[in-house]
Short mmCIF file of C-alpha atoms in Angstrom, two decimals:
data_model
loop_
_atom_site.label_atom_id
_atom_site.label_comp_id
_atom_site.label_asym_id
_atom_site.label_seq_id
_atom_site.Cartn_x
_atom_site.Cartn_y
_atom_site.Cartn_z
CA MET A 13 -26.39 32.07 -31.03
CA THR A 14 -28.86 28.68 -30.70
CA HIS A 15 -26.66 27.43 -33.75
CA SER A 16 -23.83 28.57 -31.72
CA LYS A 17 -25.09 26.27 -28.30
CA SER A 18 -26.04 23.03 -30.14
CA ILE A 19 -22.08 23.44 -31.81
CA ALA A 20 -20.89 23.71 -27.25
CA SER A 21 -23.63 20.50 -27.01
CA VAL A 22 -21.99 18.23 -29.91
CA THR A 23 -18.71 18.95 -29.56
CA ASN A 24 -19.18 18.09 -25.63
CA GLU A 25 -21.48 15.45 -26.72
CA LEU A 26 -18.38 13.75 -27.97
CA HIS A 27 -15.95 14.49 -26.81
CA ALA A 28 -17.78 13.08 -23.37
CA GLY A 29 -17.43 9.83 -25.83
CA PHE A 30 -14.83 9.73 -26.19
CA GLU A 31 -13.36 10.15 -22.87
CA ARG A 32 -15.63 7.57 -22.61
CA TRP A 33 -14.78 4.52 -25.10
CA ALA A 34 -11.02 5.37 -24.01
CA SER A 35 -11.58 4.59 -21.01
CA TYR A 36 -13.30 1.51 -21.96
CA LEU A 37 -9.73 0.31 -24.04
CA LEU A 38 -7.88 1.39 -21.57
CA LEU A 39 -9.09 -0.80 -18.93
CA ALA A 40 -9.44 -3.72 -20.77
CA LEU A 41 -5.53 -2.91 -21.23
CA ILE A 42 -5.20 -3.29 -18.20
CA VAL A 43 -6.88 -5.72 -17.28
CA ALA A 44 -5.83 -7.68 -20.16
CA LEU A 45 -1.92 -7.14 -18.87
CA PHE A 46 -2.42 -7.66 -15.11
CA ALA A 47 -4.37 -11.41 -16.54
CA MET A 48 -1.38 -11.97 -17.97
CA GLN A 49 1.88 -11.45 -14.94
CA LEU A 50 -1.04 -13.29 -12.46
CA SER A 51 -0.13 -16.02 -14.99
CA SER A 52 3.81 -16.34 -14.25
CA LEU A 53 2.80 -16.19 -10.36
CA PHE A 54 4.39 -19.60 -9.42
CA VAL A 55 7.31 -19.82 -11.82
CA PHE A 56 8.11 -16.47 -12.15
CA PRO A 57 10.73 -15.37 -10.03
CA GLN A 58 11.87 -18.77 -8.77
CA PRO A 59 10.63 -18.62 -5.22
CA ASN A 60 13.40 -17.42 -2.82
CA SER A 61 15.85 -16.47 -6.09
CA LEU A 62 16.97 -13.89 -8.30
CA ARG A 63 16.03 -10.44 -5.82
CA TRP A 64 15.72 -12.42 -3.13
CA TYR A 65 17.45 -15.41 -1.78
CA GLY A 66 15.81 -16.81 0.51
CA ASP A 67 13.27 -14.15 1.59
CA GLU A 68 10.81 -15.63 1.01
CA THR A 69 10.68 -19.02 2.86
CA TRP A 70 12.47 -15.85 5.72
CA LEU A 71 9.66 -14.67 6.06
CA MET A 72 6.79 -16.76 5.31
CA SER A 73 7.91 -19.38 7.33
CA GLU A 74 8.42 -15.47 10.69
CA ALA A 75 4.29 -15.21 9.74
CA LYS A 76 3.49 -18.70 10.90
CA THR A 77 5.45 -18.68 13.85
CA GLN A 78 4.70 -15.48 14.50
CA ILE A 79 0.33 -16.02 14.52
CA THR A 80 0.64 -19.71 15.68
CA THR A 81 3.15 -18.75 18.98
CA GLY A 82 3.43 -14.91 19.25
CA GLU A 83 6.84 -14.97 18.83
CA VAL A 84 8.81 -13.41 15.71
CA ARG A 85 11.88 -15.90 14.74
CA TYR A 86 13.30 -17.51 12.06
CA PRO A 87 13.27 -21.03 13.35
CA LEU A 88 15.00 -22.62 10.63
CA ALA A 89 17.99 -20.55 11.10
CA VAL A 90 20.21 -22.58 13.80
CA GLY A 91 22.08 -21.61 15.88
CA SER A 92 21.49 -17.48 15.38
CA THR A 93 19.86 -15.26 16.93
CA LEU A 94 17.06 -15.23 14.17
CA GLU A 95 16.08 -19.06 15.85
CA HIS A 96 14.65 -17.19 18.93
CA SER A 97 13.99 -13.47 18.26
CA LYS A 98 14.10 -10.63 15.78
CA GLY A 99 14.19 -8.19 19.19
CA LEU A 100 11.03 -6.05 21.10
CA VAL A 101 11.12 -3.24 17.71
CA LEU A 102 11.18 -6.28 13.93
CA SER A 103 8.78 -8.17 16.38
CA MET A 104 5.05 -6.13 16.22
CA THR A 105 4.72 -7.00 12.57
CA TRP A 106 1.29 -8.56 13.62
CA LEU A 107 -0.61 -6.85 10.29
CA SER A 108 1.56 -8.59 7.91
CA ALA A 109 1.55 -11.18 10.41
CA ALA A 110 -1.98 -11.52 10.25
CA LEU A 111 -2.46 -11.41 6.48
CA TYR A 112 0.46 -13.81 5.28
CA GLY A 113 0.75 -16.36 8.34
CA LEU A 114 -3.03 -17.29 9.26
CA PRO A 115 -4.15 -18.39 5.50
CA VAL A 116 -0.33 -21.11 6.17
CA ALA A 117 -1.63 -21.78 8.75
CA ILE A 118 -4.92 -22.28 7.88
CA ILE A 119 -4.30 -24.11 4.80
CA ALA A 120 -0.94 -25.87 5.74
CA SER A 121 0.03 -26.30 2.39
CA ASP A 122 2.54 -24.19 -0.26
CA PRO A 123 3.62 -21.40 1.57
CA VAL A 124 5.28 -19.60 -0.48
CA ALA A 125 2.33 -20.18 -2.96
CA ILE A 126 -0.06 -18.76 -0.70
CA GLY A 127 1.76 -15.41 -0.19
CA ARG A 128 2.18 -14.58 -3.59
CA VAL A 129 -1.45 -15.23 -3.68
CA VAL A 130 -1.91 -12.75 -0.61
CA THR A 131 0.83 -10.36 -2.22
CA ALA A 132 -1.11 -11.15 -5.92
CA LEU A 133 -4.61 -9.98 -4.18
CA LEU A 134 -3.28 -6.71 -2.25
CA SER A 135 -1.24 -5.71 -6.01
CA LEU A 136 -4.89 -5.58 -6.98
CA LEU A 137 -6.05 -3.52 -3.90
CA LEU A 138 -3.22 -1.82 -4.48
CA LEU A 139 -4.01 -0.25 -8.25
CA MET A 140 -7.77 0.06 -7.62
CA ALA A 141 -6.69 2.26 -4.95
CA LEU A 142 -4.36 4.24 -7.05
CA TYR A 143 -7.64 5.34 -9.24
CA HIS A 144 -9.96 6.04 -6.36
CA THR A 145 -7.57 8.34 -5.03
CA SER A 146 -6.56 9.62 -8.38
CA ARG A 147 -10.42 10.80 -8.55
CA LEU A 148 -10.40 11.80 -5.13
CA LEU A 149 -8.49 14.02 -5.59
CA GLY A 150 -9.31 15.51 -8.71
CA ALA A 151 -7.43 13.41 -11.79
CA SER A 152 -9.56 12.78 -14.97
CA ARG A 153 -11.12 9.67 -15.38
CA ILE A 154 -8.26 8.94 -17.73
CA ALA A 155 -4.72 10.34 -16.41
CA ALA A 156 -6.40 7.98 -13.47
CA LEU A 157 -6.25 5.09 -15.93
CA VAL A 158 -2.71 6.11 -17.05
CA GLY A 159 -1.45 6.62 -13.84
CA VAL A 160 -2.37 2.66 -13.02
CA ALA A 161 -1.80 1.62 -15.94
CA LEU A 162 2.36 2.93 -15.77
CA LEU A 163 2.06 1.42 -12.47
CA LEU A 164 0.97 -1.67 -13.38
CA SER A 165 4.44 -1.38 -16.36
CA THR A 166 7.20 -1.24 -14.70
CA ARG A 167 9.62 -3.83 -13.53
CA ALA A 168 9.21 -3.00 -9.26
CA PHE A 169 5.72 -2.77 -9.83
CA PHE A 170 6.56 -7.18 -11.91
CA PHE A 171 8.90 -8.51 -9.36
CA ALA A 172 6.88 -6.78 -6.10
CA SER A 173 3.37 -8.21 -7.47
CA HIS A 174 5.01 -11.96 -7.40
CA SER A 175 6.71 -12.05 -3.71
CA CYS A 176 6.07 -12.62 -0.47
CA ARG A 177 8.07 -10.00 0.01
CA THR A 178 6.39 -7.36 2.44
CA ASP A 179 7.49 -4.24 0.17
CA LEU A 180 3.94 -4.02 -2.15
CA LEU A 181 2.10 -4.03 1.18
CA ALA A 182 4.77 -1.51 2.57
CA GLY A 183 3.92 0.69 -0.94
CA PHE A 184 0.22 -0.16 -0.70
CA ILE A 185 -0.15 2.27 3.05
CA VAL A 186 2.42 5.32 1.77
CA LEU A 187 -0.40 5.31 -0.80
CA LEU A 188 -3.36 5.19 1.39
CA PHE A 189 -1.83 7.36 3.89
CA VAL A 190 -0.64 10.38 1.40
CA ALA A 191 -3.94 10.01 -0.51
CA THR A 192 -5.75 10.56 3.11
CA LEU A 193 -3.45 13.40 4.29
CA LEU A 194 -4.06 14.97 0.99
CA HIS A 195 -6.93 14.94 1.33
CA THR A 196 -7.07 16.34 4.64
CA ILE A 197 -5.35 19.27 3.75
CA LEU A 198 -8.00 20.22 0.90
CA THR A 199 -10.48 20.11 3.62
CA PRO A 200 -9.28 22.11 6.27
CA LYS A 201 -10.55 23.12 9.79
CA ASP A 202 -9.98 23.44 13.21
CA ARG A 203 -8.76 19.76 15.39
CA SER A 204 -9.31 18.41 18.87
CA ARG A 205 -6.12 17.08 21.38
CA TRP A 206 -7.75 13.36 20.96
CA TRP A 207 -7.71 14.08 16.66
CA TRP A 208 -4.23 14.05 17.44
CA PHE A 209 -3.60 11.40 19.25
CA GLY A 210 -5.22 9.41 16.96
CA PHE A 211 -3.01 10.26 14.44
CA GLY A 212 0.03 9.73 16.36
CA ALA A 213 -1.49 6.00 16.97
CA ILE A 214 -2.40 5.08 14.36
CA THR A 215 1.20 6.39 12.45
CA MET A 216 3.27 4.15 14.74
CA PHE A 217 0.65 0.89 14.44
CA LEU A 218 1.31 1.04 10.73
CA ALA A 219 4.68 2.55 10.90
CA ILE A 220 5.64 -1.05 13.33
CA SER A 221 2.89 -3.59 12.01
CA SER A 222 3.23 -4.36 8.35
CA SER A 223 7.07 -3.79 6.89
CA ILE A 224 10.26 -2.74 8.80
CA HIS A 225 10.25 -0.24 6.08
CA LEU A 226 7.97 1.46 7.00
CA LEU A 227 10.22 2.53 10.28
CA THR A 228 11.33 5.56 7.61
CA LEU A 229 9.04 5.95 5.48
CA LEU A 230 6.39 7.09 6.82
CA GLY A 231 8.17 8.59 9.97
CA PRO A 232 9.63 11.54 7.31
CA VAL A 233 6.34 11.56 6.27
CA ALA A 234 4.10 11.66 8.95
CA LEU A 235 5.69 15.28 10.55
CA PHE A 236 5.04 17.11 7.35
CA PHE A 237 1.99 16.35 7.50
CA ALA A 238 1.47 17.49 10.47
CA TRP A 239 3.03 20.76 10.42
CA ARG A 240 1.11 21.03 7.45
CA LEU A 241 -1.94 20.13 9.43
CA GLY A 242 -0.89 22.82 12.11
CA ALA A 243 -0.38 20.14 14.53
CA PHE A 244 2.87 22.01 16.55
CA ARG A 245 1.03 25.73 17.05
CA ARG A 246 -0.21 24.48 20.52
CA TRP A 247 1.52 22.82 22.98
CA SER A 248 -1.16 20.34 23.70
CA THR A 249 -2.24 19.15 20.30
CA SER A 250 2.30 18.81 20.01
CA LEU A 251 1.59 16.66 23.10
CA ALA A 252 -0.51 14.91 22.19
CA LEU A 253 0.34 13.39 18.86
CA MET A 254 4.08 12.53 20.57
CA GLY A 255 1.14 10.33 23.07
CA GLY A 256 -0.78 8.85 20.42
CA ILE A 257 3.02 7.92 19.07
CA ALA A 258 3.88 6.69 22.54
#
């Protein structure tokens, strides 16, 4: 019995040691790959070109105008309706305006370069959040790091992290939103009307304050989680949810 325990103990120690060193190696590869990608942050892709012709200057100009004047418009679109306003729904992007427009208003330098630095910082937070939420939901250390490495190695992540567009910000919000609600499902309890009011208000704020794409991305996801968490079992919680959205 003692001999069997000693063998099991040695095996566990070897397994733990292998996992630890494999994690260190994966983390080193992730850091190296991320640093390699950042080395081309200001040169590739060429600003305002490739997939999003003109989008970077356009969006940075809008963000700066919104944060300095309170109006969402594209002042360079002379003769267009965008020169004056983007309408009520598309004029609520205060989160993205604060993240991208405020640094430009303060530093008053190359807006595209500043916007790409902001996106690069958000991409780092996204990778850290992916690892943390994976661990929170039960993934092993190696599995979580493999997930981070897989995302980091995709072309989509590379282009999104090298642009002033808010695509990466939208992905970051969706990841946190889904991971938080999955964790909430794992801790079931009766939630009050005020909780559902806050759920509706926060969901709506996230959907309209950062990227217009979240209007369609978060809606179905939020509706599913609201149903899964029991928002529609009582009229009071259903009305509270709709009140928060309103």
